[in-house]
Coordinates of C-alpha atoms in Angstrom, one line a residue:
M1 CA 0.0 0.0 0.0
K2 CA 1.2 3.5 -0.7
N3 CA 0.1 5.6 2.3
G4 CA -1.2 4.5 5.7
I5 CA -1.3 5.2 9.4
Y6 CA 0.3 3.1 12.2
T7 CA -0.5 3.2 15.9
L8 CA 0.6 1.0 18.8
A9 CA -1.9 -0.4 21.3
N10 CA -3.1 -3.1 23.6
D11 CA -6.2 -3.5 25.7
V12 CA -4.9 -1.1 28.4
V13 CA -5.4 1.8 25.9
Y14 CA -8.5 0.3 24.3
D15 CA -10.7 3.4 25.0
Q16 CA -8.0 5.7 23.6
L17 CA -7.6 3.5 20.5
V18 CA -11.3 3.6 19.7
A19 CA -11.3 7.4 20.0
L20 CA -8.2 7.7 17.7
L21 CA -9.7 5.4 15.1
N22 CA -13.0 7.4 15.1
S23 CA -11.1 10.7 14.8
I24 CA -9.2 9.3 11.8
E25 CA -12.4 8.1 10.2
V26 CA -14.1 11.4 10.6
N27 CA -11.3 13.9 10.0
A28 CA -8.7 12.1 7.8
G29 CA -10.9 9.8 5.8
K30 CA -12.9 6.6 6.4
D31 CA -10.9 4.6 3.8
I32 CA -7.3 5.5 4.8
P33 CA -5.6 2.2 5.9
V34 CA -4.7 2.0 9.5
C35 CA -2.4 -0.7 11.0
V36 CA -2.6 -1.3 14.8
I37 CA 0.7 -2.7 16.0
A38 CA 0.3 -5.0 19.1
Y39 CA 2.2 -3.5 22.1
N40 CA 2.1 -7.0 23.7
D41 CA -0.1 -10.1 23.8
Q42 CA -2.9 -8.4 25.7
V43 CA -5.0 -7.5 22.6
D44 CA -8.4 -9.4 22.9
K45 CA -10.5 -6.2 22.9
V46 CA -8.3 -4.6 20.2
K47 CA -8.8 -7.7 17.9
E48 CA -12.6 -7.2 18.2
E49 CA -12.4 -3.6 17.4
V50 CA -10.1 -4.1 14.4
A51 CA -12.4 -6.8 13.1
S52 CA -15.3 -4.3 13.0
R53 CA -13.5 -1.9 10.8
K54 CA -12.8 -2.6 7.1
N55 CA -9.8 -0.2 6.8
V56 CA -8.0 -1.4 10.0
T57 CA -5.6 -4.3 10.4
L58 CA -3.7 -5.7 13.4
L59 CA 0.0 -6.6 13.3
E60 CA 1.1 -9.1 15.9
N61 CA 4.0 -11.0 14.3
P62 CA 6.7 -11.9 16.8
E63 CA 9.3 -12.6 14.1
I64 CA 8.8 -9.1 12.7
F65 CA 9.1 -7.5 16.1
A66 CA 12.1 -9.6 17.2
R67 CA 14.7 -7.8 15.1
W68 CA 13.8 -4.4 16.5
E69 CA 13.6 -5.8 20.0
E70 CA 17.1 -7.3 19.6
F71 CA 18.4 -4.0 18.2
S72 CA 17.0 -2.0 21.0
L73 CA 18.4 -4.4 23.6
Q74 CA 21.9 -4.0 22.0
V75 CA 21.4 -0.2 22.1
W76 CA 20.8 -0.2 25.8
Q77 CA 23.5 -2.9 26.5
S78 CA 25.9 -0.3 25.1
H79 CA 24.8 2.2 27.7
P80 CA 27.0 2.5 30.8
T81 CA 24.3 2.1 33.4
A82 CA 20.8 1.6 31.9
I83 CA 20.4 -2.2 32.0
K84 CA 21.8 -2.5 35.6
L85 CA 19.5 0.3 36.8
W86 CA 16.4 -1.2 35.1
Q87 CA 17.2 -4.7 36.5
E88 CA 17.4 -3.2 40.0
Q89 CA 13.9 -1.8 39.4
G90 CA 12.6 -5.3 38.4
I91 CA 12.4 -4.3 34.7
K92 CA 13.1 -7.2 32.4
K93 CA 15.3 -6.7 29.3
F94 CA 14.9 -2.9 29.0
Y95 CA 12.3 -0.3 29.8
R96 CA 9.2 -0.2 27.6
V97 CA 10.1 -3.1 25.4
G98 CA 6.8 -3.1 23.5
E99 CA 7.3 0.5 22.3
N100 CA 10.1 -0.5 19.9
R101 CA 7.7 -2.6 17.9
R102 CA 6.5 0.5 16.1
Y103 CA 9.9 0.6 14.2
C104 CA 8.9 -2.3 12.0
A105 CA 7.2 0.4 9.9
F106 CA 10.7 1.2 8.7
D107 CA 11.4 -2.3 7.3
S108 CA 11.7 -2.7 3.6
D109 CA 8.9 -5.2 3.6
S110 CA 6.5 -3.2 5.8
L111 CA 2.9 -2.5 4.9
F112 CA 3.0 1.1 3.8
E113 CA 5.4 2.8 1.4
K114 CA 4.9 6.1 3.3
F115 CA 3.4 6.2 6.8
I116 CA 2.3 8.4 9.6
Y117 CA 2.8 7.0 13.1
L118 CA 0.4 8.2 15.9
D119 CA 0.4 7.3 19.5
A120 CA -2.9 5.9 20.8
D121 CA -3.3 8.9 23.1
T122 CA -3.8 11.2 20.1
L123 CA -6.8 12.4 18.1
V124 CA -6.6 13.5 14.4
M125 CA -8.2 16.8 13.7
Q126 CA -7.9 17.3 10.0
P127 CA -6.9 15.5 6.7
L128 CA -3.3 14.4 6.7
D129 CA -2.6 14.6 3.0
F130 CA -0.2 17.5 3.5
I131 CA 2.0 15.3 5.7
F132 CA 2.2 12.6 3.1
E133 CA 2.9 15.2 0.4
Q134 CA 5.9 16.5 2.4
L135 CA 7.4 13.0 2.3
E136 CA 7.9 13.5 -1.4
N137 CA 10.7 15.9 -0.4
Q138 CA 12.0 14.6 2.9
D139 CA 12.4 11.2 4.5
F140 CA 11.2 12.3 8.0
V141 CA 8.4 14.7 8.8
V142 CA 7.1 15.9 12.1
Y143 CA 4.8 18.7 13.5
D144 CA 5.6 19.6 17.1
F145 CA 7.5 22.0 19.4
Q146 CA 9.6 19.4 21.3
Y147 CA 12.7 21.2 20.1
K148 CA 12.0 23.8 22.8
D149 CA 12.6 21.2 25.5
P150 CA 15.4 18.7 24.7
T151 CA 15.5 17.4 28.3
H152 CA 13.1 14.6 27.4
I153 CA 15.2 13.6 24.4
F154 CA 18.8 13.5 25.4
N155 CA 21.0 13.5 28.5
L156 CA 22.0 17.1 28.4
K157 CA 24.6 16.5 31.1
S158 CA 26.6 14.2 28.8
S159 CA 29.9 15.6 27.7
K160 CA 29.4 13.6 24.5
L161 CA 26.3 15.4 23.3
L162 CA 28.0 18.4 21.7
E163 CA 30.7 16.2 20.3
I164 CA 28.1 14.3 18.3
F165 CA 25.5 17.0 17.5
T166 CA 25.7 20.8 17.1
Q167 CA 23.7 23.0 19.4
Q168 CA 21.8 24.2 16.3
Q169 CA 20.7 20.6 15.7
I170 CA 19.6 20.1 19.2
D171 CA 17.7 23.4 19.1
S172 CA 15.9 22.6 15.8
E173 CA 15.8 18.9 15.0
I174 CA 14.5 17.0 17.9
F175 CA 10.9 15.8 18.0
C176 CA 8.2 14.0 20.1
S177 CA 7.8 10.4 19.0
G178 CA 4.0 10.5 19.4
F179 CA 3.6 11.8 15.9
Y180 CA 6.0 11.4 12.9
A181 CA 5.9 10.4 9.3
S182 CA 8.5 8.5 7.3
K183 CA 9.0 5.7 4.7
R184 CA 9.7 2.1 4.5
G185 CA 13.3 1.1 3.8
M186 CA 14.7 3.5 6.5
F187 CA 17.3 2.4 9.1
L188 CA 18.0 -1.0 7.5
A189 CA 20.4 -3.6 9.0
E190 CA 23.6 -2.0 7.7
Q191 CA 22.7 1.4 9.2
R192 CA 21.6 -0.2 12.5
D193 CA 25.0 -2.0 12.7
W194 CA 26.8 1.3 12.1
L195 CA 24.7 3.0 14.8
L196 CA 25.5 0.3 17.3
S197 CA 29.2 0.7 16.6
R198 CA 29.0 4.4 17.4
L199 CA 26.9 3.7 20.5
N200 CA 29.4 1.1 21.7
E201 CA 32.2 3.7 21.3
G202 CA 30.6 5.8 24.0
E203 CA 27.8 7.7 22.3
S204 CA 25.1 5.9 24.2
D205 CA 25.8 8.2 27.1
V206 CA 23.7 10.9 25.3
L207 CA 20.5 8.7 25.5
Y208 CA 17.7 9.6 27.8
M209 CA 16.6 6.6 29.9
S210 CA 13.2 7.8 30.9
A211 CA 11.9 7.9 27.3
P212 CA 14.1 5.2 25.7
N213 CA 12.4 4.7 22.4
Q214 CA 11.9 8.4 21.8
S215 CA 15.5 9.1 22.6
V216 CA 16.8 6.3 20.4
L217 CA 14.6 7.3 17.4
N218 CA 15.9 10.9 17.6
Y219 CA 19.5 9.7 17.9
M220 CA 19.0 7.4 14.8
R221 CA 17.5 10.1 12.7
M222 CA 20.0 12.8 13.6
R223 CA 23.1 10.5 13.6
T224 CA 22.3 9.2 10.1
N225 CA 21.5 12.8 8.9
T226 CA 18.2 11.6 7.5
S227 CA 16.4 14.5 5.7
F228 CA 14.0 16.2 8.1
Y229 CA 11.1 18.7 8.1
N230 CA 9.2 20.1 11.0
F231 CA 6.0 22.0 10.1
A232 CA 6.1 23.9 13.4
L233 CA 9.4 25.5 12.3
N234 CA 8.5 26.1 8.7
L235 CA 4.9 27.3 8.7
P236 CA 4.3 31.0 9.3
P237 CA 3.8 31.7 13.0
Q238 CA 0.2 32.7 12.5
E239 CA -0.6 29.4 10.9
A240 CA 1.4 26.9 13.0
T241 CA -0.7 25.1 15.7
G242 CA 0.2 23.4 18.9
N243 CA -0.8 19.8 19.6
S244 CA -0.4 19.2 23.4
V245 CA -3.2 19.2 26.0
T246 CA -0.9 21.2 28.2
S247 CA -1.9 24.2 26.0
E248 CA -4.9 25.8 27.7
H249 CA -5.9 28.3 25.0
F250 CA -7.2 25.8 22.4
E251 CA -10.9 26.3 21.4
V252 CA -13.3 23.4 20.6
K253 CA -16.1 23.7 18.1
D254 CA -18.2 21.0 16.5
G255 CA -15.8 18.2 17.4
I256 CA -12.7 20.0 16.2
V257 CA -9.9 21.7 18.2
Y258 CA -8.5 25.1 17.1
D259 CA -5.4 27.1 18.0
K260 CA -6.1 30.8 17.4
G261 CA -8.6 30.0 14.6
N262 CA -6.4 27.3 13.0
R263 CA -7.5 23.7 13.0
L264 CA -5.1 21.5 14.8
T265 CA -3.5 18.6 12.9
Y266 CA -3.7 16.4 16.0
I267 CA -4.1 16.7 19.7
H268 CA -1.9 14.7 22.0
Y269 CA -2.9 13.8 25.5
I270 CA 0.7 13.6 26.5
G271 CA 1.5 13.0 30.1
L272 CA -2.0 11.7 31.1
S273 CA -2.1 8.1 32.3
S274 CA -4.2 5.5 30.4
K275 CA -5.8 4.7 33.7
L276 CA -7.3 8.1 33.8
F277 CA -9.1 7.6 30.5
N278 CA -10.3 4.1 31.6
R279 CA -11.7 5.5 34.9
V280 CA -13.6 8.2 33.2
C281 CA -15.0 5.7 30.7
E282 CA -16.1 3.7 33.7
G283 CA -18.1 6.7 35.0
E284 CA -15.7 8.5 37.4
N285 CA -16.2 12.2 37.0
I286 CA -12.6 13.2 36.7
I287 CA -11.9 16.4 34.8
F288 CA -8.8 16.5 32.6
P289 CA -7.8 18.8 29.7
Y290 CA -10.0 18.5 26.6
R291 CA -11.9 15.6 28.2
D292 CA -15.1 16.3 26.2
I293 CA -13.4 16.1 22.9
F294 CA -12.0 12.7 23.9
L295 CA -15.4 11.5 25.0
H296 CA -16.9 12.8 21.8
Y297 CA -14.7 10.6 19.6
R298 CA -14.7 7.6 22.0
Y299 CA -18.5 7.3 21.9
L300 CA -19.0 8.6 18.4
H301 CA -20.6 5.4 17.3
E302 CA -21.9 4.3 20.8
P303 CA -23.6 7.4 22.3
E304 CA -25.7 5.2 24.5
K305 CA -22.6 4.0 26.3
H306 CA -21.4 7.5 27.0
P307 CA -20.7 7.6 30.8
Q308 CA -23.3 9.5 32.9
F309 CA -21.5 11.5 35.6
N310 CA -23.5 11.7 38.8
S311 CA -20.8 12.4 41.3
K312 CA -19.1 15.7 42.0
P313 CA -16.3 16.4 39.5
K314 CA -12.7 16.3 40.7
A315 CA -9.6 17.4 38.9
Y316 CA -7.2 14.7 37.6
D317 CA -4.3 16.4 39.3
A318 CA -6.1 17.2 42.6
P319 CA -4.1 16.3 45.7
P320 CA -5.3 13.1 47.4
S321 CA -7.8 13.5 50.2
F322 CA -6.8 13.2 53.9
T323 CA -8.4 9.8 54.1
T324 CA -6.5 8.6 51.0
R325 CA -3.2 9.9 52.4
V326 CA -3.8 8.1 55.7
L327 CA -4.7 4.8 53.9
R328 CA -1.6 5.0 51.7
K329 CA 0.6 5.7 54.7
L330 CA -0.9 2.5 56.3
G331 CA -0.2 0.6 53.2
I332 CA -3.9 0.0 52.5
P333 CA -4.9 0.0 48.8
T334 CA -7.1 2.9 47.8
G335 CA -7.8 2.1 44.2
V336 CA -6.5 5.6 43.2

């Protein structure tokens, strides 16, 4: 297939996946192919959802995932402390193993010639043709403002960082891995071997352990000098839109989110736990940013299942009550 969308999901993010698929159907096109990559084996609900949609498929092939898992393991084995620290925390292999499965989209035998990857905690707000069109000129396309905060991409304390990349690159080329577009045939085995050789010579010190796959992907793209385009840096300031729910000034109208009159490309519920969405869908009246737009798309085809909130609303980031604090101190589960 020429163009398509990938996402990564399991049953833990089922509600978010349904909302994302509905937003793609309404705002990007009901016929655009979507492939859900299985985060792990916990995908029973995902399978049912995929089966109900003619344009959506599920990828759960361990052999395809294995080469990227092995590559990622070797990446972090090259790091001076990562594996040891994760083992001390009870983490097997390396942190967030399932996330690296998304990189099978780069394989030369992958499903789509050109693709957009979206995290499951995003909603599409407009057609994505302009993203695919930009891939005619560049091999990697993004649309975000992560370059303003490199602390979640690289280890800024590493003395190696400015030996490998220029300050200008760090200030303009990093991106959030929740949304990016690229092509099949990128980062093939020979390139991966070269990257591992560089990492084993000490460059792994620049990687950021708390967001391992995001850090590695940024390193791979920048280190191979893959051609790159960020709409946030190239659009006129009056046209560029944000995407994060941390922005409080967005306006919502008729199921679409706008930034100063401009339609967002996508909205990313970054930093909000999947448990929060699940609890709201179960009927807990928890308020979080742009909750209504999430619920709009989650229950677009099932309005009768929309939760009815009968309790007093509480903020998602409200401090725990006195009772909850006491129970926690006593080691008694609170369910929160």
